[in-house]
Amino acid sequence: MRFYKTFGIACIVISSFVSCTSSQTLELWYAQPAEKWLESLPIGNGRLGAMIYGGVEREVIALNESSIWSGEYKPDQEMPFGKEKLSGLRKLFFEGKLEEGNQIAGEYLKGNQGSFGTHLPIGDMIIESYHPQAEITNYRRSLNLEEAVGRVDYKIGRVSYSREYLASNPDDVLAFRLTSDKPASISFELKLDLFRNAEIRAENNKLFIEGDALFPRQGRGGVLFNGCISLQTTSGEITTTENSLIIENADDATIIVDFRTNYKDEEYKQRCELTITKAEGKDFSLIKENHLADYKPLFDRVSLSLGKSNNNHLPTDKRLESIRAGFPDTGFDALLFQYGRYLTIASSRENSPLPIALQGFFNDNLACNMGWTNDYHLDINTQQNYWLANIGNLAESNYPLFSYIEDLSVHGTKTAEKIYGCEGWTAHTTANIWGYTAPSGSILWGLFPTAGTWLATHLWSHYEYTRDKEFLRNRAYPLMKGSAKFLLDFLVEDPNTGYLVTGPGISPENSFLYNGTELCASMMPTCDRVLTYEIFSNCIKISEILGMDNLFADSLREALTLLPPIRLRENGGVREWMEDYEEAHPNHRHTTHLLALYPYSQISLDKTPDLAAGARKTIEDRLAADGWEDTEWSRANMICFYARLKDAQMAYESVRMFEQNFLADNLLSISPAGIAGAESDIYAFDGNTATAAGIAEMLIQDHEGYIEFLPCLPDQWKSGSFRGLCVRGGLEVDLDWKDGMLRAAALKSTMEYTFRIKMDDLNGVKFLINGKNEQPEKEKEGLLSFSLNKDDKLIISY
């Protein structure tokens, strides 16, 4: 990090942030309607969502609700095994009888997913418009990320038409407004093309829908749902058919939509009716006003500029075409980052009933028909969905995930006891909304008992960014302790080494060669070691912070001393398993052993340079392997990994490759055809948020115990600024740089905290806290220490 000399005081510094970040409109826009789902534009309020196609004569709006799930609770999801049988199985592994051990594990340590289910789309709302016969001109379809409002504008003959689309969290509805500049020119039929079993009834100005989410392909069971669509106008006439609404010669029209399910809500029908009644009693302008007042303060917390772009005038799909042809677009890079934040807000609000699934609730009706379904994959995808939340200044969006972890912990307590004979709770690779915590149908991807532990560490991360001790005491620690208790009971001494190890388990979703045989299960795969170390260390810190549970913390401290170290392979890479097994599939997309590098910091350039070099070797070998399984989430991983290794050009190259290969025209990330049995590109949520998290990681880091500005800045982003990114300790950071050198920084503390900043060059630097000159404490060469109270602001400038 270098500092660029500028002249001015704090007020000039702050104004430079504003001028640099406000020059570009954060908008996706297109000169034509969407022809397919992966061209349509998403809106969501954390529970309800829609995909907007923007057709002129025939508008399609794909409807979604987060709890439209098939499946049901399965009390016999686990196959009873127990501690005695587990001990016998482990003996086989310790004696080197891995083939026999894998055979027994494959037969007895798998789960029963007979009623697992999946999230499902509701179906499409259709608006068939009646327009005069004339040429269509001036068409424009857009999604404004700063307002979370979609628009379609077009002209037919001399009449201009406009539509607005929003998903309101305060009013808890989807709301659409149709207008024109000529009186009595709005005429259309409103109908539904549902994918679910449902009855539709038209009455007065409303459509009423009752249905179910039965989907035998993914097992028995499914929620019941109720929907209501209200059509309003200040003029014109509304008539009905058996299952549609027709409006003729209106000046304007407003459509209000709500759907509810009986998932944890016996009064879902009444709630749907009441929500619609309240919303239709308001003018659309008031619904929009309430929406903006709710949404903008969240989105506006962070702004980002990565330099001037020459392509801002182009439609988004044309910009993407240019990027695919090899031309960089720094404005697009910043747009993509903010799109990740937009999708997070749209999909996971503090009051959302469920966290973000594999596709969130923007369901393309493809994943739910795959073997892997639109569920919760806990071996990286669900975690990646939330990597952006804290650093992206959206900590509230974590809360649906935490509620979900609470549910998992209840069901996972039974799973821990029945399968492993252990205390505490566990959850494995695949999960649903019905409390499924057992292994999947195959141990190759399902025997991952530390998946729940991985999720539980998000609770600690939330505390690190918010410093909320009440949350830590009352919500985080009980769940984290339950996971740690399971692992403490699950660990066993390896008689060959004396180490405490977990197992048998897998490194998702990979396998190794042993005596010429491809196997997946072993004792203490590296990911288990990393996750055990992480949850134990976090629980010990919580004990110290809260001054409680000292005896349990002591037991964790003792166990930590007996864990095996992370070790290198003979070829210099990081071992994926405790032994240096040969990888059966060197091109595999999963690299779970590198969790130690990101999102954790058990491997770092400062503290473990040899392991960091090993991580780089592992990454390079995977990328160079013949047939490397590059996907949206694995490429996002590479951005994060290279950011931690501070390789700016390789990190940026992965940003470029993500943009070129894993984005649909609507900028939603895609899992490409050919991966995991997919016949076509399928939308997956994780790439958008994990890539955005990686971009933030390139701009600011603090995992080494100190804040470092611009640690991985590529040449393409040599000038820019950001406002509002967060670091651990409850700090919000603004930054301004030019020609690759820092100009100014502003740090605001949301809690009382002492933090450190890495600064190698202090020549001419000024430090102002709340406008007063302050001299930091120098801990050692290059490290400065500052103590801030709540709402204090530190300005660093020349």
mmCIF file of C-alpha atoms in Angstrom, residues 395-651:
data_model
loop_
_atom_site.group_PDB
_atom_site.id
_atom_site.type_symbol
_atom_site.label_atom_id
_atom_site.label_comp_id
_atom_site.label_asym_id
_atom_site.label_seq_id
_atom_site.Cartn_x
_atom_site.Cartn_y
_atom_site.Cartn_z
ATOM 1 C CA ALA A 395 -25.389 -7.587 8.600
ATOM 2 C CA GLU A 396 -29.167 -7.732 9.161
ATOM 3 C CA SER A 397 -29.505 -10.037 6.188
ATOM 4 C CA ASN A 398 -27.799 -12.767 8.247
ATOM 5 C CA TYR A 399 -30.756 -13.192 10.579
ATOM 6 C CA PRO A 400 -32.826 -15.581 8.424
ATOM 7 C CA LEU A 401 -29.736 -17.801 8.242
ATOM 8 C CA PHE A 402 -29.402 -17.750 12.025
ATOM 9 C CA SER A 403 -33.048 -18.715 12.491
ATOM 10 C CA TYR A 404 -32.482 -21.568 10.084
ATOM 11 C CA ILE A 405 -29.414 -22.729 12.051
ATOM 12 C CA GLU A 406 -31.602 -22.786 15.165
ATOM 13 C CA ASP A 407 -34.011 -25.126 13.369
ATOM 14 C CA LEU A 408 -31.171 -27.336 12.189
ATOM 15 C CA SER A 409 -29.768 -27.544 15.714
ATOM 16 C CA VAL A 410 -33.052 -28.964 17.039
ATOM 17 C CA HIS A 411 -33.264 -31.722 14.437
ATOM 18 C CA GLY A 412 -29.498 -32.139 14.329
ATOM 19 C CA THR A 413 -29.445 -33.096 18.013
ATOM 20 C CA LYS A 414 -31.365 -36.261 17.165
ATOM 21 C CA THR A 415 -29.113 -36.902 14.174
ATOM 22 C CA ALA A 416 -25.982 -36.601 16.302
ATOM 23 C CA GLU A 417 -27.321 -39.088 18.841
ATOM 24 C CA LYS A 418 -28.872 -41.643 16.455
ATOM 25 C CA ILE A 419 -26.020 -41.851 13.961
ATOM 26 C CA TYR A 420 -22.941 -41.103 16.041
ATOM 27 C CA GLY A 421 -24.074 -41.545 19.644
ATOM 28 C CA CYS A 422 -22.826 -38.021 20.371
ATOM 29 C CA GLU A 423 -24.031 -34.986 22.280
ATOM 30 C CA GLY A 424 -24.613 -31.628 20.616
ATOM 31 C CA TRP A 425 -25.953 -31.220 17.099
ATOM 32 C CA THR A 426 -24.799 -31.810 13.553
ATOM 33 C CA ALA A 427 -26.022 -31.266 10.014
ATOM 34 C CA HIS A 428 -24.680 -32.686 6.782
ATOM 35 C CA THR A 429 -24.349 -31.615 3.160
ATOM 36 C CA THR A 430 -27.954 -31.274 2.002
ATOM 37 C CA ALA A 431 -30.757 -29.699 4.006
ATOM 38 C CA ASN A 432 -34.328 -28.575 3.448
ATOM 39 C CA ILE A 433 -36.978 -26.587 5.359
ATOM 40 C CA TRP A 434 -38.282 -29.752 7.055
ATOM 41 C CA GLY A 435 -35.375 -30.356 9.418
ATOM 42 C CA TYR A 436 -33.327 -32.748 7.333
ATOM 43 C CA THR A 437 -29.877 -33.020 8.987
ATOM 44 C CA ALA A 438 -28.838 -36.614 8.172
ATOM 45 C CA PRO A 439 -26.289 -37.552 5.497
ATOM 46 C CA SER A 440 -27.520 -37.591 1.913
ATOM 47 C CA GLY A 441 -28.362 -40.728 -0.027
ATOM 48 C CA SER A 442 -24.695 -41.257 -0.924
ATOM 49 C CA ILE A 443 -21.696 -40.735 1.347
ATOM 50 C CA LEU A 444 -19.698 -39.364 -1.619
ATOM 51 C CA TRP A 445 -21.362 -36.004 -1.100
ATOM 52 C CA GLY A 446 -23.377 -36.622 2.048
ATOM 53 C CA LEU A 447 -21.041 -37.815 4.819
ATOM 54 C CA PHE A 448 -19.971 -34.311 5.902
ATOM 55 C CA PRO A 449 -20.837 -33.992 9.619
ATOM 56 C CA THR A 450 -19.015 -30.655 9.971
ATOM 57 C CA ALA A 451 -21.330 -28.913 7.487
ATOM 58 C CA GLY A 452 -23.391 -27.594 10.401
ATOM 59 C CA THR A 453 -20.190 -26.412 12.066
ATOM 60 C CA TRP A 454 -19.322 -24.411 8.976
ATOM 61 C CA LEU A 455 -22.710 -22.708 9.151
ATOM 62 C CA ALA A 456 -22.338 -22.081 12.903
ATOM 63 C CA THR A 457 -19.121 -20.112 12.374
ATOM 64 C CA HIS A 458 -21.199 -17.474 10.561
ATOM 65 C CA LEU A 459 -22.594 -16.564 13.982
ATOM 66 C CA TRP A 460 -19.116 -15.675 15.216
ATOM 67 C CA SER A 461 -18.343 -13.746 12.043
ATOM 68 C CA HIS A 462 -21.506 -11.679 12.575
ATOM 69 C CA TYR A 463 -20.312 -10.803 16.070
ATOM 70 C CA GLU A 464 -16.846 -9.854 14.808
ATOM 71 C CA TYR A 465 -18.401 -7.255 12.512
ATOM 72 C CA THR A 466 -21.146 -5.985 14.838
ATOM 73 C CA ARG A 467 -19.643 -6.447 18.358
ATOM 74 C CA ASP A 468 -23.145 -7.218 19.584
ATOM 75 C CA LYS A 469 -22.562 -8.964 22.921
ATOM 76 C CA GLU A 470 -26.263 -9.553 23.560
ATOM 77 C CA PHE A 471 -26.460 -11.449 20.270
ATOM 78 C CA LEU A 472 -23.283 -13.307 21.167
ATOM 79 C CA ARG A 473 -24.561 -14.398 24.584
ATOM 80 C CA ASN A 474 -28.176 -15.194 23.813
ATOM 81 C CA ARG A 475 -28.155 -16.432 20.240
ATOM 82 C CA ALA A 476 -24.713 -17.205 18.869
ATOM 83 C CA TYR A 477 -23.025 -19.006 21.723
ATOM 84 C CA PRO A 478 -25.719 -21.601 22.506
ATOM 85 C CA LEU A 479 -25.737 -22.715 18.863
ATOM 86 C CA MET A 480 -21.969 -22.650 18.510
ATOM 87 C CA LYS A 481 -21.511 -24.527 21.777
ATOM 88 C CA GLY A 482 -23.916 -27.211 20.564
ATOM 89 C CA SER A 483 -21.787 -27.713 17.466
ATOM 90 C CA ALA A 484 -18.571 -27.716 19.500
ATOM 91 C CA LYS A 485 -20.065 -30.251 21.942
ATOM 92 C CA PHE A 486 -20.794 -32.578 19.066
ATOM 93 C CA LEU A 487 -17.239 -32.367 17.762
ATOM 94 C CA LEU A 488 -15.726 -32.743 21.234
ATOM 95 C CA ASP A 489 -17.708 -35.958 21.636
ATOM 96 C CA PHE A 490 -17.101 -37.028 18.025
ATOM 97 C CA LEU A 491 -13.303 -36.754 18.229
ATOM 98 C CA VAL A 492 -11.358 -39.920 18.867
ATOM 99 C CA GLU A 493 -7.673 -40.565 19.445
ATOM 100 C CA ASP A 494 -5.862 -42.004 16.447
ATOM 101 C CA PRO A 495 -3.807 -44.868 17.909
ATOM 102 C CA ASN A 496 -1.261 -44.475 15.118
ATOM 103 C CA THR A 497 -0.458 -40.806 15.785
ATOM 104 C CA GLY A 498 -1.991 -39.773 19.114
ATOM 105 C CA TYR A 499 -3.924 -36.974 17.406
ATOM 106 C CA LEU A 500 -7.617 -36.373 18.005
ATOM 107 C CA VAL A 501 -9.466 -36.955 14.744
ATOM 108 C CA THR A 502 -12.996 -36.903 13.389
ATOM 109 C CA GLY A 503 -14.396 -39.460 11.029
ATOM 110 C CA PRO A 504 -15.104 -41.215 8.984
ATOM 111 C CA GLY A 505 -16.040 -38.324 6.757
ATOM 112 C CA ILE A 506 -15.414 -36.800 3.357
ATOM 113 C CA SER A 507 -13.863 -33.791 1.735
ATOM 114 C CA PRO A 508 -16.906 -32.676 -0.259
ATOM 115 C CA GLU A 509 -17.488 -33.877 -2.959
ATOM 116 C CA ASN A 510 -14.127 -35.400 -3.734
ATOM 117 C CA SER A 511 -12.389 -38.759 -3.559
ATOM 118 C CA PHE A 512 -8.895 -40.254 -3.478
ATOM 119 C CA LEU A 513 -7.041 -43.326 -4.673
ATOM 120 C CA TYR A 514 -6.015 -45.986 -2.173
ATOM 121 C CA ASN A 515 -4.495 -49.282 -3.272
ATOM 122 C CA GLY A 516 -5.795 -48.545 -6.741
ATOM 123 C CA THR A 517 -9.367 -48.051 -5.515
ATOM 124 C CA GLU A 518 -11.325 -44.781 -5.582
ATOM 125 C CA LEU A 519 -12.622 -43.980 -2.079
ATOM 126 C CA CYS A 520 -14.210 -40.948 -0.453
ATOM 127 C CA ALA A 521 -14.346 -41.550 3.319
ATOM 128 C CA SER A 522 -11.349 -41.259 5.641
ATOM 129 C CA MET A 523 -10.475 -40.154 9.150
ATOM 130 C CA MET A 524 -10.042 -36.394 9.648
ATOM 131 C CA PRO A 525 -10.165 -34.903 6.165
ATOM 132 C CA THR A 526 -8.482 -31.500 6.260
ATOM 133 C CA CYS A 527 -11.790 -29.609 6.099
ATOM 134 C CA ASP A 528 -12.852 -31.300 9.356
ATOM 135 C CA ARG A 529 -9.626 -30.231 11.010
ATOM 136 C CA VAL A 530 -10.103 -26.640 9.835
ATOM 137 C CA LEU A 531 -13.724 -26.454 10.979
ATOM 138 C CA THR A 532 -13.055 -28.123 14.333
ATOM 139 C CA TYR A 533 -10.211 -25.707 15.012
ATOM 140 C CA GLU A 534 -12.383 -22.760 13.985
ATOM 141 C CA ILE A 535 -15.431 -23.556 16.154
ATOM 142 C CA PHE A 536 -13.303 -24.496 19.187
ATOM 143 C CA SER A 537 -11.256 -21.304 18.903
ATOM 144 C CA ASN A 538 -14.377 -19.173 18.496
ATOM 145 C CA CYS A 539 -16.081 -20.715 21.537
ATOM 146 C CA ILE A 540 -12.949 -20.113 23.619
ATOM 147 C CA LYS A 541 -12.942 -16.448 22.583
ATOM 148 C CA ILE A 542 -16.619 -16.132 23.487
ATOM 149 C CA SER A 543 -15.938 -17.616 26.915
ATOM 150 C CA GLU A 544 -13.238 -15.008 27.461
ATOM 151 C CA ILE A 545 -15.344 -12.121 26.149
ATOM 152 C CA LEU A 546 -18.418 -12.988 28.220
ATOM 153 C CA GLY A 547 -16.538 -14.355 31.252
ATOM 154 C CA MET A 548 -18.506 -17.595 31.286
ATOM 155 C CA ASP A 549 -18.324 -21.348 30.712
ATOM 156 C CA ASN A 550 -14.659 -21.604 31.657
ATOM 157 C CA LEU A 551 -14.626 -25.371 32.202
ATOM 158 C CA PHE A 552 -16.010 -26.037 28.729
ATOM 159 C CA ALA A 553 -13.512 -23.601 27.242
ATOM 160 C CA ASP A 554 -10.690 -25.444 29.042
ATOM 161 C CA SER A 555 -11.820 -28.741 27.499
ATOM 162 C CA LEU A 556 -11.695 -27.107 24.071
ATOM 163 C CA ARG A 557 -8.235 -25.688 24.732
ATOM 164 C CA GLU A 558 -6.970 -29.137 25.636
ATOM 165 C CA ALA A 559 -8.519 -30.666 22.526
ATOM 166 C CA LEU A 560 -6.957 -28.001 20.306
ATOM 167 C CA THR A 561 -3.484 -29.049 21.414
ATOM 168 C CA LEU A 562 -4.203 -32.576 20.199
ATOM 169 C CA LEU A 563 -5.516 -31.758 16.717
ATOM 170 C CA PRO A 564 -3.263 -32.660 13.795
ATOM 171 C CA PRO A 565 -1.660 -29.758 11.938
ATOM 172 C CA ILE A 566 -2.535 -28.710 8.411
ATOM 173 C CA ARG A 567 0.147 -30.357 6.330
ATOM 174 C CA LEU A 568 1.590 -30.195 2.849
ATOM 175 C CA ARG A 569 1.680 -32.904 0.235
ATOM 176 C CA GLU A 570 4.917 -34.201 -1.198
ATOM 177 C CA ASN A 571 4.206 -32.105 -4.307
ATOM 178 C CA GLY A 572 4.014 -28.943 -2.172
ATOM 179 C CA GLY A 573 0.226 -28.475 -2.163
ATOM 180 C CA VAL A 574 -2.050 -28.521 0.879
ATOM 181 C CA ARG A 575 -3.226 -31.998 1.816
ATOM 182 C CA GLU A 576 -6.936 -32.516 1.287
ATOM 183 C CA TRP A 577 -6.891 -35.539 3.573
ATOM 184 C CA MET A 578 -4.854 -36.328 6.683
ATOM 185 C CA GLU A 579 -2.677 -38.663 4.639
ATOM 186 C CA ASP A 580 -1.061 -37.686 1.358
ATOM 187 C CA TYR A 581 -3.547 -39.538 -0.807
ATOM 188 C CA GLU A 582 -3.539 -39.162 -4.565
ATOM 189 C CA GLU A 583 -6.509 -37.178 -5.841
ATOM 190 C CA ALA A 584 -8.886 -39.328 -7.883
ATOM 191 C CA HIS A 585 -10.133 -36.240 -9.733
ATOM 192 C CA PRO A 586 -7.433 -33.506 -9.810
ATOM 193 C CA ASN A 587 -9.817 -31.347 -11.861
ATOM 194 C CA HIS A 588 -12.570 -31.341 -9.209
ATOM 195 C CA ARG A 589 -14.353 -28.055 -8.484
ATOM 196 C CA HIS A 590 -14.445 -28.519 -4.692
ATOM 197 C CA THR A 591 -11.441 -27.298 -2.674
ATOM 198 C CA THR A 592 -12.860 -27.514 0.846
ATOM 199 C CA HIS A 593 -9.418 -27.991 2.394
ATOM 200 C CA LEU A 594 -8.646 -24.384 1.420
ATOM 201 C CA LEU A 595 -11.273 -23.028 3.822
ATOM 202 C CA ALA A 596 -8.218 -22.401 5.968
ATOM 203 C CA LEU A 597 -7.194 -19.683 3.480
ATOM 204 C CA TYR A 598 -10.657 -18.206 2.898
ATOM 205 C CA PRO A 599 -13.034 -17.488 4.529
ATOM 206 C CA TYR A 600 -10.894 -18.363 7.571
ATOM 207 C CA SER A 601 -7.319 -17.250 8.236
ATOM 208 C CA GLN A 602 -5.629 -20.394 9.523
ATOM 209 C CA ILE A 603 -3.475 -20.081 6.404
ATOM 210 C CA SER A 604 -2.150 -16.598 5.705
ATOM 211 C CA LEU A 605 0.807 -14.912 4.061
ATOM 212 C CA ASP A 606 1.983 -13.400 7.342
ATOM 213 C CA LYS A 607 1.460 -16.226 9.819
ATOM 214 C CA THR A 608 1.934 -19.379 7.731
ATOM 215 C CA PRO A 609 3.889 -18.463 4.579
ATOM 216 C CA ASP A 610 4.753 -22.106 3.804
ATOM 217 C CA LEU A 611 1.099 -23.133 3.936
ATOM 218 C CA ALA A 612 0.167 -20.070 1.862
ATOM 219 C CA ALA A 613 2.637 -21.214 -0.779
ATOM 220 C CA GLY A 614 1.051 -24.667 -0.555
ATOM 221 C CA ALA A 615 -2.398 -23.174 -1.055
ATOM 222 C CA ARG A 616 -1.170 -21.396 -4.169
ATOM 223 C CA LYS A 617 0.281 -24.669 -5.454
ATOM 224 C CA THR A 618 -3.063 -26.397 -4.841
ATOM 225 C CA ILE A 619 -4.947 -23.659 -6.690
ATOM 226 C CA GLU A 620 -2.560 -23.669 -9.640
ATOM 227 C CA ASP A 621 -2.719 -27.451 -9.935
ATOM 228 C CA ARG A 622 -6.530 -27.412 -9.949
ATOM 229 C CA LEU A 623 -6.736 -24.661 -12.546
ATOM 230 C CA ALA A 624 -4.167 -26.413 -14.751
ATOM 231 C CA ALA A 625 -5.784 -29.845 -14.490
ATOM 232 C CA ASP A 626 -7.222 -31.284 -17.672
ATOM 233 C CA GLY A 627 -10.974 -30.702 -17.659
ATOM 234 C CA TRP A 628 -10.990 -28.364 -14.634
ATOM 235 C CA GLU A 629 -14.630 -28.140 -13.500
ATOM 236 C CA ASP A 630 -14.997 -24.394 -13.559
ATOM 237 C CA THR A 631 -18.332 -23.219 -12.167
ATOM 238 C CA GLU A 632 -19.798 -19.954 -10.961
ATOM 239 C CA TRP A 633 -19.022 -20.681 -7.303
ATOM 240 C CA SER A 634 -15.601 -22.264 -7.837
ATOM 241 C CA ARG A 635 -14.499 -19.283 -9.959
ATOM 242 C CA ALA A 636 -15.769 -16.935 -7.236
ATOM 243 C CA ASN A 637 -13.661 -18.983 -4.830
ATOM 244 C CA MET A 638 -10.602 -18.247 -6.936
ATOM 245 C CA ILE A 639 -11.225 -14.507 -6.623
ATOM 246 C CA CYS A 640 -11.317 -14.845 -2.839
ATOM 247 C CA PHE A 641 -8.289 -17.142 -2.697
ATOM 248 C CA TYR A 642 -6.131 -14.912 -4.873
ATOM 249 C CA ALA A 643 -7.261 -11.853 -2.923
ATOM 250 C CA ARG A 644 -5.940 -13.467 0.273
ATOM 251 C CA LEU A 645 -2.708 -14.335 -1.543
ATOM 252 C CA LYS A 646 -2.567 -10.684 -2.674
ATOM 253 C CA ASP A 647 -2.106 -11.634 -6.297
ATOM 254 C CA ALA A 648 -3.973 -8.728 -7.837
ATOM 255 C CA GLN A 649 -3.753 -9.708 -11.475
ATOM 256 C CA MET A 650 -4.772 -13.329 -10.916
ATOM 257 C CA ALA A 651 -7.673 -12.201 -8.731
#
